[in-house]
């Protein structure tokens, strides 16, 4: 039910008697939820106190009170604001201003009518899927915003539903078969726990900023700005910490050493003896001057960053988003599965992308079959090969696959160059591409100063750490990394 | 609050000989028409027009008294004779019969005169003036009648005297809800007056402020009682600066 209708015999709010926005108002009946338009003087609220069909509670009085409070306190529109914090002026987004204003509204309602009126608005069966939904979608700061916007006491309510979500994850982890899914679930569990720990602090901060009941004075707009600024700073920080927490898989440097050991019979870079004959791909490498440090490494400069003609398309069905049947969702699409695994809901699975950089020096490089293997695992991956002029300072980085299209097999190898020399710049290029960043190499990196030496290996390691690169030795390993979802980030 | 509206009304009632007040019901028009600027010892005669009010009721008529018929002045003629105030409520509802008489009663005092069925010719005495009220628009009136009210004021605010007579906590909600243009949602000043009075009595009766207030609200505002009480409560609070 929605729209303007007779309000006779209904608990119609006396908005004109409360609002600071003087003039005629139109009151609309809306069975669920409320809305206030302080510009056009319209208000949408339930004009009844009927029990909710989901939870049995009556939400009407709370929603009317909440919307009336908006008409009493809120400005015409909520816009981004500039707030002075210490000696800095920060711009607070309209979204955070809205969260802060929602808190003030519910705080004020609780101040006037008691905290139980605010709790009357929380409908568990309606809100729980929303909380679980944003968690599924990776919108992790939303539960914090909800806990604040919901007003005094909403933190307990949100934490309760997050705890349920975490319990569901524990159950799902037991049923998960692939390592990738297990890893994703573990990530969600970590985030959920972090949220459960953080939410009470946000709620306490909101209460502190809005202050305790001071006679018959309701919180001012200045307090809204203060809370909004607090959210702007702290949610950004929280988001960053979450990002770090989820991306804390460091590059596996041991793989570098193992690769070197395999190819160069040396387990540690500093044991690379300049007097010892070192061969790469059966070719004797010139060891550079041993004196000097990592800072003296001088990489060659790629004179070409090119894109081969990407003429071969992946089959369309491989590029489309995959659908899968799951147990939870909103619209059942696979009712035929009910009698068996009950996975009647539909969820879209995102196709994997990422970037693969391939050392094309000497016998390294890639065959058409290798590339196909990689694109099967990650159809949207960007794949590039690189090679440098051994002993010279030039080289080329060539993109051979991108956005579901690939080059012909004859274009996969850079014929002009056969050495390394530009490993450093190639890794820098990889650092600008999307995750996962995979480097297919034997670890034998060279520069203009030292050639192949511990200094160049260390310099390359620094770039691997800096850009969170996952090293692999061959296309099969690369495909495995892409499929498993376990990579440095 | 639109103070100017009532300042003008105050200034013109009794100063102008013919004043028409129109506007929303429950704003205190009738109260003002009957009470404002009445001189000491000046009589006020009130009539309320309906579609069936005959001219005879306004002008006067013969009444049997024993064996004879005696003439009885109607309120309009009495007001003329005494130089009193004549208040005509719901003037827009006047019947065709009474309208014609109304034209004569409301004529300019310099020319106004009426010969009664008794043969007596009467004229308005000094001090006679008219205050008429209506809820609709003045354009609804016949041109001849409208023309007899050079001073027509739309009442856009609630009579401050009526508001001032209310308990303090009821004043803002009463004033604002009485001016709501949506008839379904309007709560007239009369309801608030009654609520104020009943609340006070029931609070004393039950020795419980809350119980008496809720009972009075339920009795007066029906299904809107909780929102009426909410309006009172919300108005006790202000946004901190």
Short mmCIF file of C-alpha atoms in Angstrom, two decimals, chain A residues 31-369:
data_model
loop_
_atom_site.label_atom_id
_atom_site.label_comp_id
_atom_site.label_asym_id
_atom_site.label_seq_id
_atom_site.Cartn_x
_atom_site.Cartn_y
_atom_site.Cartn_z
CA UNK A 31 3.09 0.20 5.07
CA UNK A 32 6.80 -0.38 5.56
CA UNK A 33 9.53 2.14 6.28
CA UNK A 34 9.34 5.89 6.26
CA UNK A 35 10.62 8.88 4.35
CA UNK A 36 10.57 12.63 4.86
CA UNK A 37 11.00 15.27 2.20
CA UNK A 38 11.67 18.55 3.99
CA UNK A 39 11.86 20.42 0.68
CA UNK A 40 8.52 19.46 -0.79
CA UNK A 41 6.91 18.92 2.63
CA UNK A 42 5.91 15.31 2.17
CA UNK A 43 6.12 12.46 4.63
CA UNK A 44 5.59 8.73 4.06
CA UNK A 45 4.81 6.67 7.13
CA UNK A 46 2.62 3.74 8.16
CA UNK A 47 -0.75 5.16 9.24
CA UNK A 48 -1.47 2.19 11.43
CA UNK A 49 -0.10 0.35 14.42
CA UNK A 50 -0.69 -3.11 12.99
CA UNK A 51 1.74 -5.84 14.01
CA UNK A 52 4.49 -6.55 11.46
CA UNK A 53 3.85 -9.69 9.43
CA UNK A 54 7.54 -10.59 9.74
CA UNK A 55 8.25 -10.16 13.42
CA UNK A 56 4.94 -9.40 15.14
CA UNK A 57 6.17 -6.09 16.56
CA UNK A 58 4.37 -2.85 15.72
CA UNK A 59 6.80 -0.55 13.92
CA UNK A 60 4.32 2.21 13.05
CA UNK A 61 4.78 4.47 16.08
CA UNK A 62 8.57 4.29 15.84
CA UNK A 63 8.63 5.07 12.13
CA UNK A 64 6.25 7.99 12.55
CA UNK A 65 8.29 9.32 15.47
CA UNK A 66 11.52 8.95 13.51
CA UNK A 67 10.20 10.75 10.46
CA UNK A 68 8.63 13.48 12.59
CA UNK A 69 12.01 13.99 14.21
CA UNK A 70 13.53 14.42 10.75
CA UNK A 71 10.96 17.11 10.03
CA UNK A 72 11.77 18.76 13.36
CA UNK A 73 15.57 18.68 13.16
CA UNK A 74 16.93 17.77 9.73
CA UNK A 75 17.87 20.31 7.07
CA UNK A 76 16.29 20.33 3.62
CA UNK A 77 18.98 18.09 2.18
CA UNK A 78 22.06 16.28 3.45
CA UNK A 79 25.17 17.37 1.60
CA UNK A 80 28.91 16.81 2.07
CA UNK A 81 30.29 19.13 4.75
CA UNK A 82 33.70 20.53 5.57
CA UNK A 83 34.70 20.00 9.19
CA UNK A 84 37.70 21.37 11.03
CA UNK A 85 39.49 18.54 12.83
CA UNK A 86 42.47 19.86 14.76
CA UNK A 87 44.36 22.03 12.30
CA UNK A 88 42.98 20.17 9.30
CA UNK A 89 39.80 20.74 7.38
CA UNK A 90 38.31 17.51 6.10
CA UNK A 91 35.47 16.95 3.67
CA UNK A 92 32.89 14.55 5.01
CA UNK A 93 30.83 12.60 2.49
CA UNK A 94 27.07 13.00 2.38
CA UNK A 95 26.77 9.30 3.22
CA UNK A 96 28.55 9.76 6.55
CA UNK A 97 26.59 12.94 7.27
CA UNK A 98 23.44 10.89 6.73
CA UNK A 99 24.59 8.16 9.14
CA UNK A 100 25.39 10.79 11.78
CA UNK A 101 22.05 12.52 11.26
CA UNK A 102 20.21 9.20 11.55
CA UNK A 103 21.94 8.63 14.87
CA UNK A 104 20.92 12.10 16.09
CA UNK A 105 17.32 11.44 15.04
CA UNK A 106 17.12 8.11 16.87
CA UNK A 107 19.05 9.48 19.85
CA UNK A 108 16.58 12.38 20.09
CA UNK A 109 13.60 10.07 19.76
CA UNK A 110 14.97 7.92 22.57
CA UNK A 111 15.59 11.05 24.65
CA UNK A 112 11.97 12.13 24.33
CA UNK A 113 10.08 8.85 24.28
CA UNK A 114 12.50 6.35 25.83
CA UNK A 115 14.91 3.89 24.23
CA UNK A 116 12.29 1.17 23.78
CA UNK A 117 10.59 3.18 21.01
CA UNK A 118 13.80 3.01 18.94
CA UNK A 119 14.08 -0.75 19.39
CA UNK A 120 10.50 -1.06 18.13
CA UNK A 121 11.79 -0.18 14.68
CA UNK A 122 14.20 -3.10 14.41
CA UNK A 123 12.65 -5.93 12.49
CA UNK A 124 15.04 -8.88 12.66
CA UNK A 125 13.59 -10.94 9.80
CA UNK A 126 13.78 -7.91 7.51
CA UNK A 127 17.16 -6.55 8.57
CA UNK A 128 19.12 -9.78 8.97
CA UNK A 129 19.19 -10.60 5.23
CA UNK A 130 20.34 -7.03 4.62
CA UNK A 131 23.27 -7.38 7.03
CA UNK A 132 24.21 -10.78 5.65
CA UNK A 133 23.79 -9.44 2.12
CA UNK A 134 26.27 -6.58 2.56
CA UNK A 135 28.73 -8.99 4.14
CA UNK A 136 28.36 -11.33 1.18
CA UNK A 137 28.96 -8.40 -1.16
CA UNK A 138 32.07 -7.32 0.73
CA UNK A 139 30.59 -3.99 1.84
CA UNK A 140 32.13 -4.39 5.25
CA UNK A 141 31.68 -0.92 6.71
CA UNK A 142 27.93 -1.03 6.14
CA UNK A 143 27.19 -2.96 9.36
CA UNK A 144 29.09 -0.28 11.30
CA UNK A 145 27.06 2.42 9.61
CA UNK A 146 23.87 0.53 10.38
CA UNK A 147 24.88 0.09 14.02
CA UNK A 148 25.45 3.84 14.32
CA UNK A 149 22.49 4.99 12.22
CA UNK A 150 20.16 2.68 14.15
CA UNK A 151 20.68 4.78 17.25
CA UNK A 152 21.27 3.86 20.88
CA UNK A 153 21.26 0.10 21.35
CA UNK A 154 21.46 -0.75 17.65
CA UNK A 155 25.03 -1.98 18.09
CA UNK A 156 23.84 -4.99 20.08
CA UNK A 157 21.25 -5.73 17.42
CA UNK A 158 23.76 -5.59 14.57
CA UNK A 159 26.38 -7.57 16.49
CA UNK A 160 23.77 -10.26 17.16
CA UNK A 161 23.15 -10.64 13.43
CA UNK A 162 26.85 -10.56 12.63
CA UNK A 163 27.38 -13.34 15.17
CA UNK A 164 24.76 -15.36 13.34
CA UNK A 165 26.54 -14.65 10.09
CA UNK A 166 29.82 -15.83 11.57
CA UNK A 167 28.17 -18.99 12.86
CA UNK A 168 26.84 -19.65 9.35
CA UNK A 169 30.35 -19.20 8.01
CA UNK A 170 31.71 -21.74 10.44
CA UNK A 171 29.12 -24.19 9.19
CA UNK A 172 29.91 -23.36 5.58
CA UNK A 173 33.65 -23.81 6.19
CA UNK A 174 33.03 -27.40 7.25
CA UNK A 175 31.15 -28.11 4.04
CA UNK A 176 33.59 -26.29 1.75
CA UNK A 177 35.50 -28.59 -0.55
CA UNK A 178 37.98 -26.36 -2.35
CA UNK A 179 40.88 -24.53 -0.75
CA UNK A 180 39.82 -21.36 -2.48
CA UNK A 181 36.37 -21.39 -0.88
CA UNK A 182 37.88 -22.24 2.49
CA UNK A 183 40.24 -19.31 2.16
CA UNK A 184 37.38 -16.96 1.22
CA UNK A 185 35.33 -18.14 4.19
CA UNK A 186 38.30 -17.65 6.51
CA UNK A 187 38.62 -14.08 5.23
CA UNK A 188 34.95 -13.40 5.89
CA UNK A 189 35.28 -14.85 9.38
CA UNK A 190 38.21 -12.57 10.12
CA UNK A 191 36.31 -9.54 8.88
CA UNK A 192 33.15 -10.46 10.78
CA UNK A 193 35.12 -10.85 14.01
CA UNK A 194 36.83 -7.51 13.41
CA UNK A 195 33.43 -5.88 12.92
CA UNK A 196 31.99 -7.47 16.04
CA UNK A 197 34.96 -6.11 17.98
CA UNK A 198 34.79 -2.64 16.43
CA UNK A 199 31.07 -1.85 16.45
CA UNK A 200 30.64 -1.17 20.21
CA UNK A 201 33.41 1.43 20.02
CA UNK A 202 31.64 3.29 17.19
CA UNK A 203 28.39 3.19 19.09
CA UNK A 204 30.06 4.48 22.24
CA UNK A 205 31.71 7.28 20.27
CA UNK A 206 28.37 8.29 18.77
CA UNK A 207 26.77 8.37 22.23
CA UNK A 208 29.66 10.42 23.60
CA UNK A 209 29.54 12.95 20.77
CA UNK A 210 25.77 13.40 20.94
CA UNK A 211 26.00 13.65 24.72
CA UNK A 212 23.69 12.47 27.40
CA UNK A 213 20.26 13.95 27.85
CA UNK A 214 20.64 17.63 28.72
CA UNK A 215 17.27 18.80 29.92
CA UNK A 216 15.03 19.47 26.98
CA UNK A 217 17.77 20.22 24.49
CA UNK A 218 18.28 17.89 21.54
CA UNK A 219 21.70 17.46 19.89
CA UNK A 220 22.72 20.26 17.56
CA UNK A 221 23.76 20.14 13.90
CA UNK A 222 27.33 20.81 15.07
CA UNK A 223 27.28 17.49 16.89
CA UNK A 224 26.09 15.80 13.70
CA UNK A 225 29.08 17.24 11.86
CA UNK A 226 31.42 16.08 14.62
CA UNK A 227 30.09 12.53 14.47
CA UNK A 228 30.17 12.56 10.67
CA UNK A 229 33.82 13.63 10.72
CA UNK A 230 34.60 10.89 13.25
CA UNK A 231 33.00 8.35 10.91
CA UNK A 232 34.80 9.75 7.87
CA UNK A 233 38.20 9.37 9.50
CA UNK A 234 37.65 6.12 11.34
CA UNK A 235 35.70 4.22 8.70
CA UNK A 236 38.38 5.05 6.15
CA UNK A 237 40.99 3.79 8.58
CA UNK A 238 38.96 0.69 9.38
CA UNK A 239 38.53 -0.03 5.69
CA UNK A 240 42.26 0.32 5.16
CA UNK A 241 43.01 -2.04 8.04
CA UNK A 242 40.52 -4.55 6.68
CA UNK A 243 42.20 -4.27 3.31
CA UNK A 244 45.57 -4.94 4.90
CA UNK A 245 44.16 -7.82 6.89
CA UNK A 246 42.71 -9.47 3.80
CA UNK A 247 45.70 -8.75 1.65
CA UNK A 248 48.32 -9.75 4.15
CA UNK A 249 49.52 -12.74 2.15
CA UNK A 250 53.17 -11.72 1.59
CA UNK A 251 55.07 -12.73 -1.51
CA UNK A 252 56.79 -16.07 -1.06
CA UNK A 253 60.46 -15.12 -1.31
CA UNK A 254 61.53 -18.65 -0.54
CA UNK A 255 60.17 -19.51 -3.95
CA UNK A 256 62.69 -17.08 -5.38
CA UNK A 257 65.55 -18.83 -3.62
CA UNK A 258 64.27 -22.27 -4.51
CA UNK A 259 63.96 -21.27 -8.13
CA UNK A 260 67.46 -19.91 -8.09
CA UNK A 261 68.76 -23.04 -6.42
CA UNK A 262 67.09 -25.20 -8.98
CA UNK A 263 68.44 -23.28 -11.91
CA UNK A 264 71.75 -22.08 -10.56
CA UNK A 265 72.72 -24.65 -7.94
CA UNK A 266 72.84 -22.02 -5.22
CA UNK A 267 70.39 -21.73 -2.35
CA UNK A 268 71.18 -18.20 -1.31
CA UNK A 269 71.81 -15.18 -3.49
CA UNK A 270 74.79 -14.07 -1.42
CA UNK A 271 76.43 -17.40 -2.07
CA UNK A 272 76.44 -16.66 -5.76
CA UNK A 273 80.11 -16.81 -6.24
CA UNK A 274 81.41 -14.55 -8.99
CA UNK A 275 84.25 -16.93 -9.59
CA UNK A 276 81.92 -19.85 -9.95
CA UNK A 277 80.65 -20.61 -13.35
CA UNK A 278 76.99 -19.90 -13.48
CA UNK A 279 74.90 -20.90 -16.39
CA UNK A 280 71.43 -19.89 -17.25
CA UNK A 281 69.61 -22.05 -19.70
CA UNK A 282 72.91 -23.66 -20.47
CA UNK A 283 74.47 -20.34 -21.40
CA UNK A 284 77.35 -19.07 -19.28
CA UNK A 285 76.40 -15.84 -17.58
CA UNK A 286 78.82 -13.05 -17.06
CA UNK A 287 78.97 -12.25 -13.40
CA UNK A 288 79.26 -8.56 -12.76
CA UNK A 289 81.57 -6.63 -10.51
CA UNK A 290 80.97 -7.96 -6.97
CA UNK A 291 81.65 -4.65 -5.26
CA UNK A 292 78.67 -2.35 -4.90
CA UNK A 293 75.24 -2.62 -3.40
CA UNK A 294 71.64 -3.12 -4.43
CA UNK A 295 71.36 0.61 -5.01
CA UNK A 296 73.93 0.31 -7.79
CA UNK A 297 71.75 -2.00 -9.84
CA UNK A 298 71.10 -0.40 -13.20
CA UNK A 299 68.30 -1.97 -15.18
CA UNK A 300 67.93 -1.69 -18.89
CA UNK A 301 65.07 0.38 -20.26
CA UNK A 302 62.36 -1.26 -22.29
CA UNK A 303 62.17 0.74 -25.49
CA UNK A 304 58.88 -0.88 -26.39
CA UNK A 305 55.76 -1.65 -24.41
CA UNK A 306 53.57 -3.11 -27.11
CA UNK A 307 50.40 -5.03 -27.54
CA UNK A 308 50.46 -7.91 -30.00
CA UNK A 309 47.49 -8.22 -32.33
CA UNK A 310 44.90 -9.87 -30.11
CA UNK A 311 43.01 -11.70 -32.79
CA UNK A 312 41.98 -14.91 -31.06
CA UNK A 313 38.88 -14.65 -28.87
CA UNK A 314 38.05 -16.92 -26.02
CA UNK A 315 34.70 -18.68 -26.48
CA UNK A 316 31.92 -16.34 -25.35
CA UNK A 317 30.60 -18.78 -22.76
CA UNK A 318 33.96 -18.74 -21.01
CA UNK A 319 33.80 -14.99 -20.62
CA UNK A 320 30.28 -14.84 -19.31
CA UNK A 321 29.67 -14.69 -15.61
CA UNK A 322 29.07 -18.15 -14.30
CA UNK A 323 25.87 -18.88 -12.45
CA UNK A 324 25.78 -21.17 -9.53
CA UNK A 325 23.10 -22.56 -7.28
CA UNK A 326 23.33 -21.62 -3.62
CA UNK A 327 21.20 -22.16 -0.53
CA UNK A 328 20.61 -18.50 0.29
CA UNK A 329 19.24 -15.73 -1.83
CA UNK A 330 16.17 -13.75 -2.67
CA UNK A 331 14.66 -15.12 -5.86
CA UNK A 332 14.55 -18.92 -6.19
CA UNK A 333 15.62 -19.89 -9.70
CA UNK A 334 16.31 -23.56 -9.44
CA UNK A 335 13.24 -24.96 -7.73
CA UNK A 336 13.98 -28.37 -9.21
CA UNK A 337 16.91 -28.67 -6.80
CA UNK A 338 14.74 -28.41 -3.70
CA UNK A 339 14.24 -32.16 -3.26
CA UNK A 340 17.97 -32.82 -3.60
CA UNK A 341 20.49 -30.24 -2.36
CA UNK A 342 18.05 -27.37 -1.66
CA UNK A 343 20.28 -24.95 -3.61
CA UNK A 344 17.40 -23.16 -5.25
CA UNK A 345 18.88 -19.65 -5.29
CA UNK A 346 21.11 -18.16 -7.92
CA UNK A 347 24.39 -16.36 -7.50
CA UNK A 348 26.73 -15.01 -10.13
CA UNK A 349 30.36 -16.01 -9.98
CA UNK A 350 32.83 -13.45 -11.15
CA UNK A 351 35.32 -14.53 -13.78
CA UNK A 352 38.97 -14.41 -12.73
CA UNK A 353 41.31 -11.83 -14.19
CA UNK A 354 44.74 -10.74 -13.02
CA UNK A 355 48.10 -10.24 -14.68
CA UNK A 356 50.80 -12.67 -15.68
CA UNK A 357 54.29 -11.46 -16.62
CA UNK A 358 56.50 -13.97 -18.38
CA UNK A 359 60.26 -13.90 -18.63
CA UNK A 360 60.87 -14.60 -22.30
CA UNK A 361 64.63 -14.76 -22.13
CA UNK A 362 66.50 -17.79 -23.46
CA UNK A 363 64.54 -20.97 -23.16
CA UNK A 364 61.97 -19.33 -20.88
CA UNK A 365 58.89 -18.09 -22.59
CA UNK A 366 55.59 -19.54 -23.44
CA UNK A 367 53.97 -21.81 -25.97
CA UNK A 368 50.48 -21.40 -27.36
CA UNK A 369 49.43 -24.33 -25.23
#
